[in-house]
Amino acid sequence: PTRGYAMSSATKPRRSLNGGTSPSDGRGRSPPREREMVQRNHRRGPSFESVGEATEDDDSVLGDGAPKAAQLSRAISRVEGREGAHQSSVAAVKGFEQKASQIAEAMKAQERGDGAIDKMVMHPSAEWRRYWDGHFNFIVLVYIAYTVPYRLAFDLPAMGGWYWFEFIIDLYYWADFVMCFHTAYWEKVDDGDDVRYVTDLEEIRSHYLRTWFLPDLLAILPVEYVKRNAQNIAVCSWSLANDPCG
C-alpha cells in the first residue's frame, strides 16, 4: 500500500503556468521544456509592455523582478512630484507673507503722514474694501443677472422704487470707477516670483489707463438715462406712484 501511494502521487498531474495541468516526468518534476520556460521568465522579469501598463495605484507589476531602469525611473518621478508640490506650497506661503509685509509697511507709512504715500491712495486689502468689492458687489451682480434679461425680454423698464434702486447701483459703479484711479496694485518684478506693491498715484493712474479704463468706461456710460430722456419718461421714472408714466 505504501508503494502504491507513492506511485500515485508521483504520477499525479502538475499545474502548469497557464492555469491548466501538465503531466510530470514520473519523478515529481515538470518536463524539461516547462522548467526551461520557468527559468527563462524568472531571469527576464516582466516585459516592458507590462511595466508601461502599470498605474500609480498598482505596484504589483513593478516588483523585485522588474527592470532596474523602470524601478529607478518611477522612484525618481515620485520624488520629483513630491518635491514640486512642496516647493509650490513654500512659494505660495512666501508670496502671501511678502504681500502682507508690504501692505503693513505701506499702511504704517501712510499713517505717519510723512509724504511717502499719498493720503488718497486706497489699499485693496482694507477692511471696508472687502465689503465694497465682496458683499455689495455680489448683491449687485446677482440682481443684474436676474433683472436685465427679464426687462429686455418683456420690455419692462424700472419705475419708481426699482428705478431708485438701480440708480444707487449706477452710483456704486461710478464711485468704483473713480476709486480705481487711487487703488494700489501688485506687479511682478523682473518676470519672477517677487512682487512689488505700487502706491505711487502717478503709476496707479497710468497703469489703470493702460488696462481696465476703457472697458470700465463703456460699462458705466449713462445709456439708459439718455434713452429715457429721448422717450420723455426721464422725469416720471422717479415717481413712486403705481403707474408714474402711464
PDB file of C-alpha atoms in Angstrom:
ATOM      1  CA  PRO A   1       0.000   0.000   0.000  1.00  0.00           C
ATOM      2  CA  THR A   2       2.813   2.407   0.764  1.00  0.00           C
ATOM      3  CA  ARG A   3       4.429   1.794  -2.636  1.00  0.00           C
ATOM      4  CA  GLY A   4       1.108   2.235  -4.401  1.00  0.00           C
ATOM      5  CA  TYR A   5       0.554   5.602  -2.669  1.00  0.00           C
ATOM      6  CA  ALA A   6       3.982   6.785  -3.706  1.00  0.00           C
ATOM      7  CA  MET A   7       3.377   5.808  -7.288  1.00  0.00           C
ATOM      8  CA  SER A   8       0.006   7.594  -7.400  1.00  0.00           C
ATOM      9  CA  SER A   9       1.424  10.834  -6.027  1.00  0.00           C
ATOM     10  CA  ALA A  10       4.358  10.734  -8.404  1.00  0.00           C
ATOM     11  CA  THR A  11       2.148  10.351 -11.418  1.00  0.00           C
ATOM     12  CA  LYS A  12      -0.334  12.979 -10.247  1.00  0.00           C
ATOM     13  CA  PRO A  13      -0.697  15.741 -12.862  1.00  0.00           C
ATOM     14  CA  ARG A  14       1.017  19.050 -12.000  1.00  0.00           C
ATOM     15  CA  ARG A  15      -0.455  22.540 -12.541  1.00  0.00           C
ATOM     16  CA  SER A  16       1.216  24.486 -15.325  1.00  0.00           C
ATOM     17  CA  LEU A  17       1.817  28.214 -15.643  1.00  0.00           C
ATOM     18  CA  ASN A  18      -1.307  28.928 -17.655  1.00  0.00           C
ATOM     19  CA  GLY A  19      -3.665  27.521 -15.007  1.00  0.00           C
ATOM     20  CA  GLY A  20      -4.021  24.054 -16.603  1.00  0.00           C
ATOM     21  CA  THR A  21      -2.365  20.803 -15.694  1.00  0.00           C
ATOM     22  CA  SER A  22       0.634  19.113 -17.186  1.00  0.00           C
ATOM     23  CA  PRO A  23       1.932  15.605 -16.654  1.00  0.00           C
ATOM     24  CA  SER A  24       5.093  15.117 -14.630  1.00  0.00           C
ATOM     25  CA  ASP A  25       8.118  13.144 -15.741  1.00  0.00           C
ATOM     26  CA  GLY A  26       7.390  10.311 -13.291  1.00  0.00           C
ATOM     27  CA  ARG A  27       9.748  11.680 -10.612  1.00  0.00           C
ATOM     28  CA  GLY A  28       7.521  14.541  -9.356  1.00  0.00           C
ATOM     29  CA  ARG A  29       9.152  17.140 -11.646  1.00  0.00           C
ATOM     30  CA  SER A  30       7.929  19.122 -14.647  1.00  0.00           C
ATOM     31  CA  PRO A  31       9.140  18.237 -18.126  1.00  0.00           C
ATOM     32  CA  PRO A  32      12.399  19.876 -19.249  1.00  0.00           C
ATOM     33  CA  ARG A  33      10.649  22.259 -21.689  1.00  0.00           C
ATOM     34  CA  GLU A  34       8.410  23.648 -18.952  1.00  0.00           C
ATOM     35  CA  ARG A  35      11.282  24.003 -16.474  1.00  0.00           C
ATOM     36  CA  GLU A  36      13.276  25.902 -19.083  1.00  0.00           C
ATOM     37  CA  MET A  37      10.382  28.363 -19.672  1.00  0.00           C
ATOM     38  CA  VAL A  38      10.013  28.983 -15.930  1.00  0.00           C
ATOM     39  CA  GLN A  39      13.727  29.679 -15.503  1.00  0.00           C
ATOM     40  CA  ARG A  40      13.778  31.973 -18.544  1.00  0.00           C
ATOM     41  CA  ASN A  41      10.812  34.065 -17.332  1.00  0.00           C
ATOM     42  CA  HIS A  42      12.315  34.302 -13.860  1.00  0.00           C
ATOM     43  CA  ARG A  43      15.600  35.656 -15.208  1.00  0.00           C
ATOM     44  CA  ARG A  44      13.935  38.058 -17.621  1.00  0.00           C
ATOM     45  CA  GLY A  45      11.322  39.551 -15.243  1.00  0.00           C
ATOM     46  CA  PRO A  46       8.144  41.218 -16.507  1.00  0.00           C
ATOM     47  CA  SER A  47       8.049  42.624 -20.014  1.00  0.00           C
ATOM     48  CA  PHE A  48       8.352  46.311 -20.778  1.00  0.00           C
ATOM     49  CA  GLU A  49       4.752  46.311 -22.040  1.00  0.00           C
ATOM     50  CA  SER A  50       3.593  45.208 -18.598  1.00  0.00           C
ATOM     51  CA  VAL A  51       5.723  47.873 -16.943  1.00  0.00           C
ATOM     52  CA  GLY A  52       4.245  50.553 -19.185  1.00  0.00           C
ATOM     53  CA  GLU A  53       0.732  49.490 -18.291  1.00  0.00           C
ATOM     54  CA  ALA A  54       1.342  49.834 -14.542  1.00  0.00           C
ATOM     55  CA  THR A  55      -0.632  52.601 -12.904  1.00  0.00           C
ATOM     56  CA  GLU A  56       0.139  54.815  -9.940  1.00  0.00           C
ATOM     57  CA  ASP A  57      -2.132  52.767  -7.689  1.00  0.00           C
ATOM     58  CA  ASP A  58      -0.977  49.321  -8.832  1.00  0.00           C
ATOM     59  CA  ASP A  59       2.552  48.411  -7.808  1.00  0.00           C
ATOM     60  CA  SER A  60       2.152  44.669  -8.492  1.00  0.00           C
ATOM     61  CA  VAL A  61       3.967  44.800 -11.834  1.00  0.00           C
ATOM     62  CA  LEU A  62       6.963  46.769 -10.625  1.00  0.00           C
ATOM     63  CA  GLY A  63       8.099  44.163  -8.103  1.00  0.00           C
ATOM     64  CA  ASP A  64      11.543  42.892  -7.352  1.00  0.00           C
ATOM     65  CA  GLY A  65      11.797  41.234 -10.760  1.00  0.00           C
ATOM     66  CA  ALA A  66      11.106  44.450 -12.707  1.00  0.00           C
ATOM     67  CA  PRO A  67      13.916  46.048 -14.729  1.00  0.00           C
ATOM     68  CA  LYS A  68      16.100  48.304 -12.595  1.00  0.00           C
ATOM     69  CA  ALA A  69      15.736  51.201 -15.018  1.00  0.00           C
ATOM     70  CA  ALA A  70      11.929  51.142 -14.719  1.00  0.00           C
ATOM     71  CA  GLN A  71      12.094  50.970 -10.922  1.00  0.00           C
ATOM     72  CA  LEU A  72      14.566  53.860 -10.764  1.00  0.00           C
ATOM     73  CA  SER A  73      12.565  55.997 -13.201  1.00  0.00           C
ATOM     74  CA  ARG A  74       9.372  55.542 -11.248  1.00  0.00           C
ATOM     75  CA  ALA A  75      11.062  56.311  -7.943  1.00  0.00           C
ATOM     76  CA  ILE A  76      12.610  59.495  -9.357  1.00  0.00           C
ATOM     77  CA  SER A  77       9.264  60.660 -10.789  1.00  0.00           C
ATOM     78  CA  ARG A  78       7.571  60.185  -7.435  1.00  0.00           C
ATOM     79  CA  VAL A  79      10.297  62.074  -5.564  1.00  0.00           C
ATOM     80  CA  GLU A  80      10.220  64.910  -8.085  1.00  0.00           C
ATOM     81  CA  GLY A  81       6.420  65.104  -7.782  1.00  0.00           C
ATOM     82  CA  ARG A  82       6.607  65.408  -4.005  1.00  0.00           C
ATOM     83  CA  GLU A  83       9.389  67.993  -4.210  1.00  0.00           C
ATOM     84  CA  GLY A  84       7.449  70.023  -6.789  1.00  0.00           C
ATOM     85  CA  ALA A  85       4.324  70.094  -4.628  1.00  0.00           C
ATOM     86  CA  HIS A  86       6.395  71.081  -1.605  1.00  0.00           C
ATOM     87  CA  GLN A  87       8.129  73.885  -3.489  1.00  0.00           C
ATOM     88  CA  SER A  88       4.775  75.208  -4.758  1.00  0.00           C
ATOM     89  CA  SER A  89       3.400  75.299  -1.227  1.00  0.00           C
ATOM     90  CA  VAL A  90       6.500  77.066   0.076  1.00  0.00           C
ATOM     91  CA  ALA A  91       6.331  79.618  -2.757  1.00  0.00           C
ATOM     92  CA  ALA A  92       2.649  80.321  -2.054  1.00  0.00           C
ATOM     93  CA  VAL A  93       3.292  80.883   1.649  1.00  0.00           C
ATOM     94  CA  LYS A  94       6.316  83.045   0.876  1.00  0.00           C
ATOM     95  CA  GLY A  95       4.309  85.163  -1.586  1.00  0.00           C
ATOM     96  CA  PHE A  96       1.477  85.651   0.904  1.00  0.00           C
ATOM     97  CA  GLU A  97       3.880  86.695   3.651  1.00  0.00           C
ATOM     98  CA  GLN A  98       5.675  89.063   1.298  1.00  0.00           C
ATOM     99  CA  LYS A  99       2.414  90.763   0.276  1.00  0.00           C
ATOM    100  CA  ALA A 100       1.203  91.055   3.858  1.00  0.00           C
ATOM    101  CA  SER A 101       4.510  92.608   4.908  1.00  0.00           C
ATOM    102  CA  GLN A 102       4.494  95.182   2.099  1.00  0.00           C
ATOM    103  CA  ILE A 103       0.879  96.170   2.793  1.00  0.00           C
ATOM    104  CA  ALA A 104       1.579  96.615   6.508  1.00  0.00           C
ATOM    105  CA  GLU A 105       4.609  98.809   5.787  1.00  0.00           C
ATOM    106  CA  ALA A 106       2.632 100.905   3.298  1.00  0.00           C
ATOM    107  CA  MET A 107      -0.229 101.472   5.738  1.00  0.00           C
ATOM    108  CA  LYS A 108       2.185 102.488   8.512  1.00  0.00           C
ATOM    109  CA  ALA A 109       3.949 104.925   6.195  1.00  0.00           C
ATOM    110  CA  GLN A 110       0.596 106.406   5.157  1.00  0.00           C
ATOM    111  CA  GLU A 111      -0.491 106.810   8.781  1.00  0.00           C
ATOM    112  CA  ARG A 112       2.731 108.632   9.652  1.00  0.00           C
ATOM    113  CA  GLY A 113       1.844 111.318   7.129  1.00  0.00           C
ATOM    114  CA  ASP A 114       5.430 112.000   6.117  1.00  0.00           C
ATOM    115  CA  GLY A 115       4.523 112.251   2.447  1.00  0.00           C
ATOM    116  CA  ALA A 116       5.947 108.849   1.476  1.00  0.00           C
ATOM    117  CA  ILE A 117       2.476 107.613   0.445  1.00  0.00           C
ATOM    118  CA  ASP A 118      -0.303 109.966  -0.594  1.00  0.00           C
ATOM    119  CA  LYS A 119      -3.408 110.099   1.589  1.00  0.00           C
ATOM    120  CA  MET A 120      -5.555 109.475  -1.499  1.00  0.00           C
ATOM    121  CA  VAL A 121      -4.081 106.011  -2.055  1.00  0.00           C
ATOM    122  CA  MET A 122      -6.522 103.180  -1.223  1.00  0.00           C
ATOM    123  CA  HIS A 123      -5.465  99.686  -0.248  1.00  0.00           C
ATOM    124  CA  PRO A 124      -7.350  96.727  -1.788  1.00  0.00           C
ATOM    125  CA  SER A 125      -6.931  94.676   1.387  1.00  0.00           C
ATOM    126  CA  ALA A 126      -8.514  97.259   3.684  1.00  0.00           C
ATOM    127  CA  GLU A 127     -11.456  96.021   5.749  1.00  0.00           C
ATOM    128  CA  TRP A 128     -14.030  98.318   4.144  1.00  0.00           C
ATOM    129  CA  ARG A 129     -12.808  97.402   0.667  1.00  0.00           C
ATOM    130  CA  ARG A 130     -13.549  93.744   1.381  1.00  0.00           C
ATOM    131  CA  TYR A 131     -17.197  94.637   1.903  1.00  0.00           C
ATOM    132  CA  TRP A 132     -17.185  97.034  -1.045  1.00  0.00           C
ATOM    133  CA  ASP A 133     -15.631  94.592  -3.514  1.00  0.00           C
ATOM    134  CA  GLY A 134     -17.124  91.476  -1.949  1.00  0.00           C
ATOM    135  CA  HIS A 135     -20.526  91.598  -0.293  1.00  0.00           C
ATOM    136  CA  PHE A 136     -22.101  94.575  -2.038  1.00  0.00           C
ATOM    137  CA  ASN A 137     -20.647  93.699  -5.414  1.00  0.00           C
ATOM    138  CA  PHE A 138     -22.052  90.161  -5.114  1.00  0.00           C
ATOM    139  CA  ILE A 139     -25.548  91.510  -4.370  1.00  0.00           C
ATOM    140  CA  VAL A 140     -25.360  93.861  -7.351  1.00  0.00           C
ATOM    141  CA  LEU A 141     -24.212  91.143  -9.754  1.00  0.00           C
ATOM    142  CA  VAL A 142     -26.982  88.765  -8.663  1.00  0.00           C
ATOM    143  CA  TYR A 143     -29.599  91.500  -9.134  1.00  0.00           C
ATOM    144  CA  ILE A 144     -28.309  92.399 -12.601  1.00  0.00           C
ATOM    145  CA  ALA A 145     -28.114  88.746 -13.670  1.00  0.00           C
ATOM    146  CA  TYR A 146     -31.825  88.255 -12.888  1.00  0.00           C
ATOM    147  CA  THR A 147     -33.404  91.605 -13.795  1.00  0.00           C
ATOM    148  CA  VAL A 148     -31.639  92.588 -17.021  1.00  0.00           C
ATOM    149  CA  PRO A 149     -32.772  89.528 -19.056  1.00  0.00           C
ATOM    150  CA  TYR A 150     -36.285  89.907 -17.623  1.00  0.00           C
ATOM    151  CA  ARG A 151     -36.578  93.585 -18.539  1.00  0.00           C
ATOM    152  CA  LEU A 152     -35.152  93.032 -22.003  1.00  0.00           C
ATOM    153  CA  ALA A 153     -37.428  90.060 -22.740  1.00  0.00           C
ATOM    154  CA  PHE A 154     -40.690  91.754 -21.642  1.00  0.00           C
ATOM    155  CA  ASP A 155     -39.703  95.387 -22.347  1.00  0.00           C
ATOM    156  CA  LEU A 156     -40.436  96.453 -18.775  1.00  0.00           C
ATOM    157  CA  PRO A 157     -38.180  99.314 -17.680  1.00  0.00           C
ATOM    158  CA  ALA A 158     -37.655 100.017 -13.997  1.00  0.00           C
ATOM    159  CA  MET A 159     -40.010 102.565 -12.485  1.00  0.00           C
ATOM    160  CA  GLY A 160     -40.454 104.180  -9.092  1.00  0.00           C
ATOM    161  CA  GLY A 161     -38.671 102.350  -6.281  1.00  0.00           C
ATOM    162  CA  TRP A 162     -36.902  99.937  -8.610  1.00  0.00           C
ATOM    163  CA  TYR A 163     -35.616 102.882 -10.630  1.00  0.00           C
ATOM    164  CA  TRP A 164     -34.201 104.432  -7.463  1.00  0.00           C
ATOM    165  CA  PHE A 165     -32.525 101.144  -6.547  1.00  0.00           C
ATOM    166  CA  GLU A 166     -30.917 100.822  -9.971  1.00  0.00           C
ATOM    167  CA  PHE A 167     -29.774 104.419  -9.717  1.00  0.00           C
ATOM    168  CA  ILE A 168     -27.968 103.503  -6.477  1.00  0.00           C
ATOM    169  CA  ILE A 169     -26.310 100.624  -8.348  1.00  0.00           C
ATOM    170  CA  ASP A 170     -25.135 103.086 -11.004  1.00  0.00           C
ATOM    171  CA  LEU A 171     -23.731 105.328  -8.266  1.00  0.00           C
ATOM    172  CA  TYR A 172     -21.838 102.319  -6.915  1.00  0.00           C
ATOM    173  CA  TYR A 173     -20.165 101.666 -10.260  1.00  0.00           C
ATOM    174  CA  TRP A 174     -19.404 105.330 -10.880  1.00  0.00           C
ATOM    175  CA  ALA A 175     -17.755 105.587  -7.461  1.00  0.00           C
ATOM    176  CA  ASP A 176     -15.829 102.370  -8.079  1.00  0.00           C
ATOM    177  CA  PHE A 177     -14.627 103.796 -11.396  1.00  0.00           C
ATOM    178  CA  VAL A 178     -13.145 106.822  -9.616  1.00  0.00           C
ATOM    179  CA  MET A 179     -11.638 104.656  -6.855  1.00  0.00           C
ATOM    180  CA  CYS A 180      -9.691 102.626  -9.404  1.00  0.00           C
ATOM    181  CA  PHE A 181      -7.541 105.720 -10.051  1.00  0.00           C
ATOM    182  CA  HIS A 182      -6.475 105.638  -6.390  1.00  0.00           C
ATOM    183  CA  THR A 183      -6.225 101.905  -5.583  1.00  0.00           C
ATOM    184  CA  ALA A 184      -2.772 100.387  -5.118  1.00  0.00           C
ATOM    185  CA  TYR A 185      -1.942  97.252  -7.077  1.00  0.00           C
ATOM    186  CA  TRP A 186       0.636  94.460  -7.371  1.00  0.00           C
ATOM    187  CA  GLU A 187       3.113  93.970 -10.181  1.00  0.00           C
ATOM    188  CA  LYS A 188       5.748  91.318 -10.825  1.00  0.00           C
ATOM    189  CA  VAL A 189       9.424  92.180 -10.590  1.00  0.00           C
ATOM    190  CA  ASP A 190      11.648  91.032 -13.495  1.00  0.00           C
ATOM    191  CA  ASP A 191       9.302  88.185 -14.543  1.00  0.00           C
ATOM    192  CA  GLY A 192       9.992  86.319 -11.312  1.00  0.00           C
ATOM    193  CA  ASP A 193       8.052  85.272  -8.251  1.00  0.00           C
ATOM    194  CA  ASP A 194       8.730  88.536  -6.411  1.00  0.00           C
ATOM    195  CA  VAL A 195       6.083  91.261  -6.500  1.00  0.00           C
ATOM    196  CA  ARG A 196       6.039  94.982  -5.770  1.00  0.00           C
ATOM    197  CA  TYR A 197       3.249  96.889  -4.086  1.00  0.00           C
ATOM    198  CA  VAL A 198       2.722 100.051  -6.160  1.00  0.00           C
ATOM    199  CA  THR A 199       1.453 103.015  -4.108  1.00  0.00           C
ATOM    200  CA  ASP A 200       2.540 105.924  -6.289  1.00  0.00           C
ATOM    201  CA  LEU A 201      -0.522 107.761  -7.623  1.00  0.00           C
ATOM    202  CA  GLU A 202       1.028 108.525 -10.996  1.00  0.00           C
ATOM    203  CA  GLU A 203       1.941 104.868 -11.543  1.00  0.00           C
ATOM    204  CA  ILE A 204      -1.516 103.736 -10.376  1.00  0.00           C
ATOM    205  CA  ARG A 205      -3.342 106.059 -12.767  1.00  0.00           C
ATOM    206  CA  SER A 206      -1.039 105.244 -15.660  1.00  0.00           C
ATOM    207  CA  HIS A 207      -1.497 101.518 -15.076  1.00  0.00           C
ATOM    208  CA  TYR A 208      -5.289 101.819 -14.924  1.00  0.00           C
ATOM    209  CA  LEU A 209      -5.422 103.881 -18.119  1.00  0.00           C
ATOM    210  CA  ARG A 210      -3.432 101.169 -19.902  1.00  0.00           C
ATOM    211  CA  THR A 211      -5.531  98.255 -18.646  1.00  0.00           C
ATOM    212  CA  TRP A 212      -9.170  98.426 -17.494  1.00  0.00           C
ATOM    213  CA  PHE A 213     -10.028 102.078 -18.061  1.00  0.00           C
ATOM    214  CA  LEU A 214     -11.751 101.734 -21.444  1.00  0.00           C
ATOM    215  CA  PRO A 215     -13.876  98.650 -20.600  1.00  0.00           C
ATOM    216  CA  ASP A 216     -14.976 100.215 -17.299  1.00  0.00           C
ATOM    217  CA  LEU A 217     -15.821 103.496 -19.005  1.00  0.00           C
ATOM    218  CA  LEU A 218     -18.016 101.778 -21.596  1.00  0.00           C
ATOM    219  CA  ALA A 219     -19.768  99.844 -18.823  1.00  0.00           C
ATOM    220  CA  ILE A 220     -20.806 102.954 -16.864  1.00  0.00           C
ATOM    221  CA  LEU A 221     -21.980 105.154 -19.732  1.00  0.00           C
ATOM    222  CA  PRO A 222     -25.484 106.533 -18.874  1.00  0.00           C
ATOM    223  CA  VAL A 223     -27.154 104.998 -21.907  1.00  0.00           C
ATOM    224  CA  GLU A 224     -30.387 104.238 -20.029  1.00  0.00           C
ATOM    225  CA  TYR A 225     -30.823 107.846 -18.889  1.00  0.00           C
ATOM    226  CA  VAL A 226     -30.277 109.181 -22.397  1.00  0.00           C
ATOM    227  CA  LYS A 227     -32.828 106.698 -23.732  1.00  0.00           C
ATOM    228  CA  ARG A 228     -35.454 107.721 -21.138  1.00  0.00           C
ATOM    229  CA  ASN A 229     -34.877 111.363 -21.893  1.00  0.00           C
ATOM    230  CA  ALA A 230     -35.457 110.712 -25.595  1.00  0.00           C
ATOM    231  CA  GLN A 231     -38.731 108.907 -24.695  1.00  0.00           C
ATOM    232  CA  ASN A 232     -39.841 111.768 -22.396  1.00  0.00           C
ATOM    233  CA  ILE A 233     -40.034 109.480 -19.355  1.00  0.00           C
ATOM    234  CA  ALA A 234     -36.847 110.625 -17.607  1.00  0.00           C
ATOM    235  CA  VAL A 235     -38.742 112.700 -15.001  1.00  0.00           C
ATOM    236  CA  CYS A 236     -41.730 110.464 -14.327  1.00  0.00           C
ATOM    237  CA  SER A 237     -39.488 107.423 -13.808  1.00  0.00           C
ATOM    238  CA  TRP A 238     -38.522 108.860 -10.402  1.00  0.00           C
ATOM    239  CA  SER A 239     -42.108 108.965  -9.170  1.00  0.00           C
ATOM    240  CA  LEU A 240     -43.222 106.400  -6.571  1.00  0.00           C
ATOM    241  CA  ALA A 241     -46.803 106.239  -7.910  1.00  0.00           C
ATOM    242  CA  ASN A 242     -48.262 102.958  -9.152  1.00  0.00           C
ATOM    243  CA  ASP A 243     -48.122 103.970 -12.825  1.00  0.00           C
ATOM    244  CA  PRO A 244     -45.830 107.001 -12.904  1.00  0.00           C
ATOM    245  CA  CYS A 245     -45.501 107.318 -16.690  1.00  0.00           C
ATOM    246  CA  GLY A 246     -48.917 105.975 -17.650  1.00  0.00           C
TER     247      GLY A 246
END
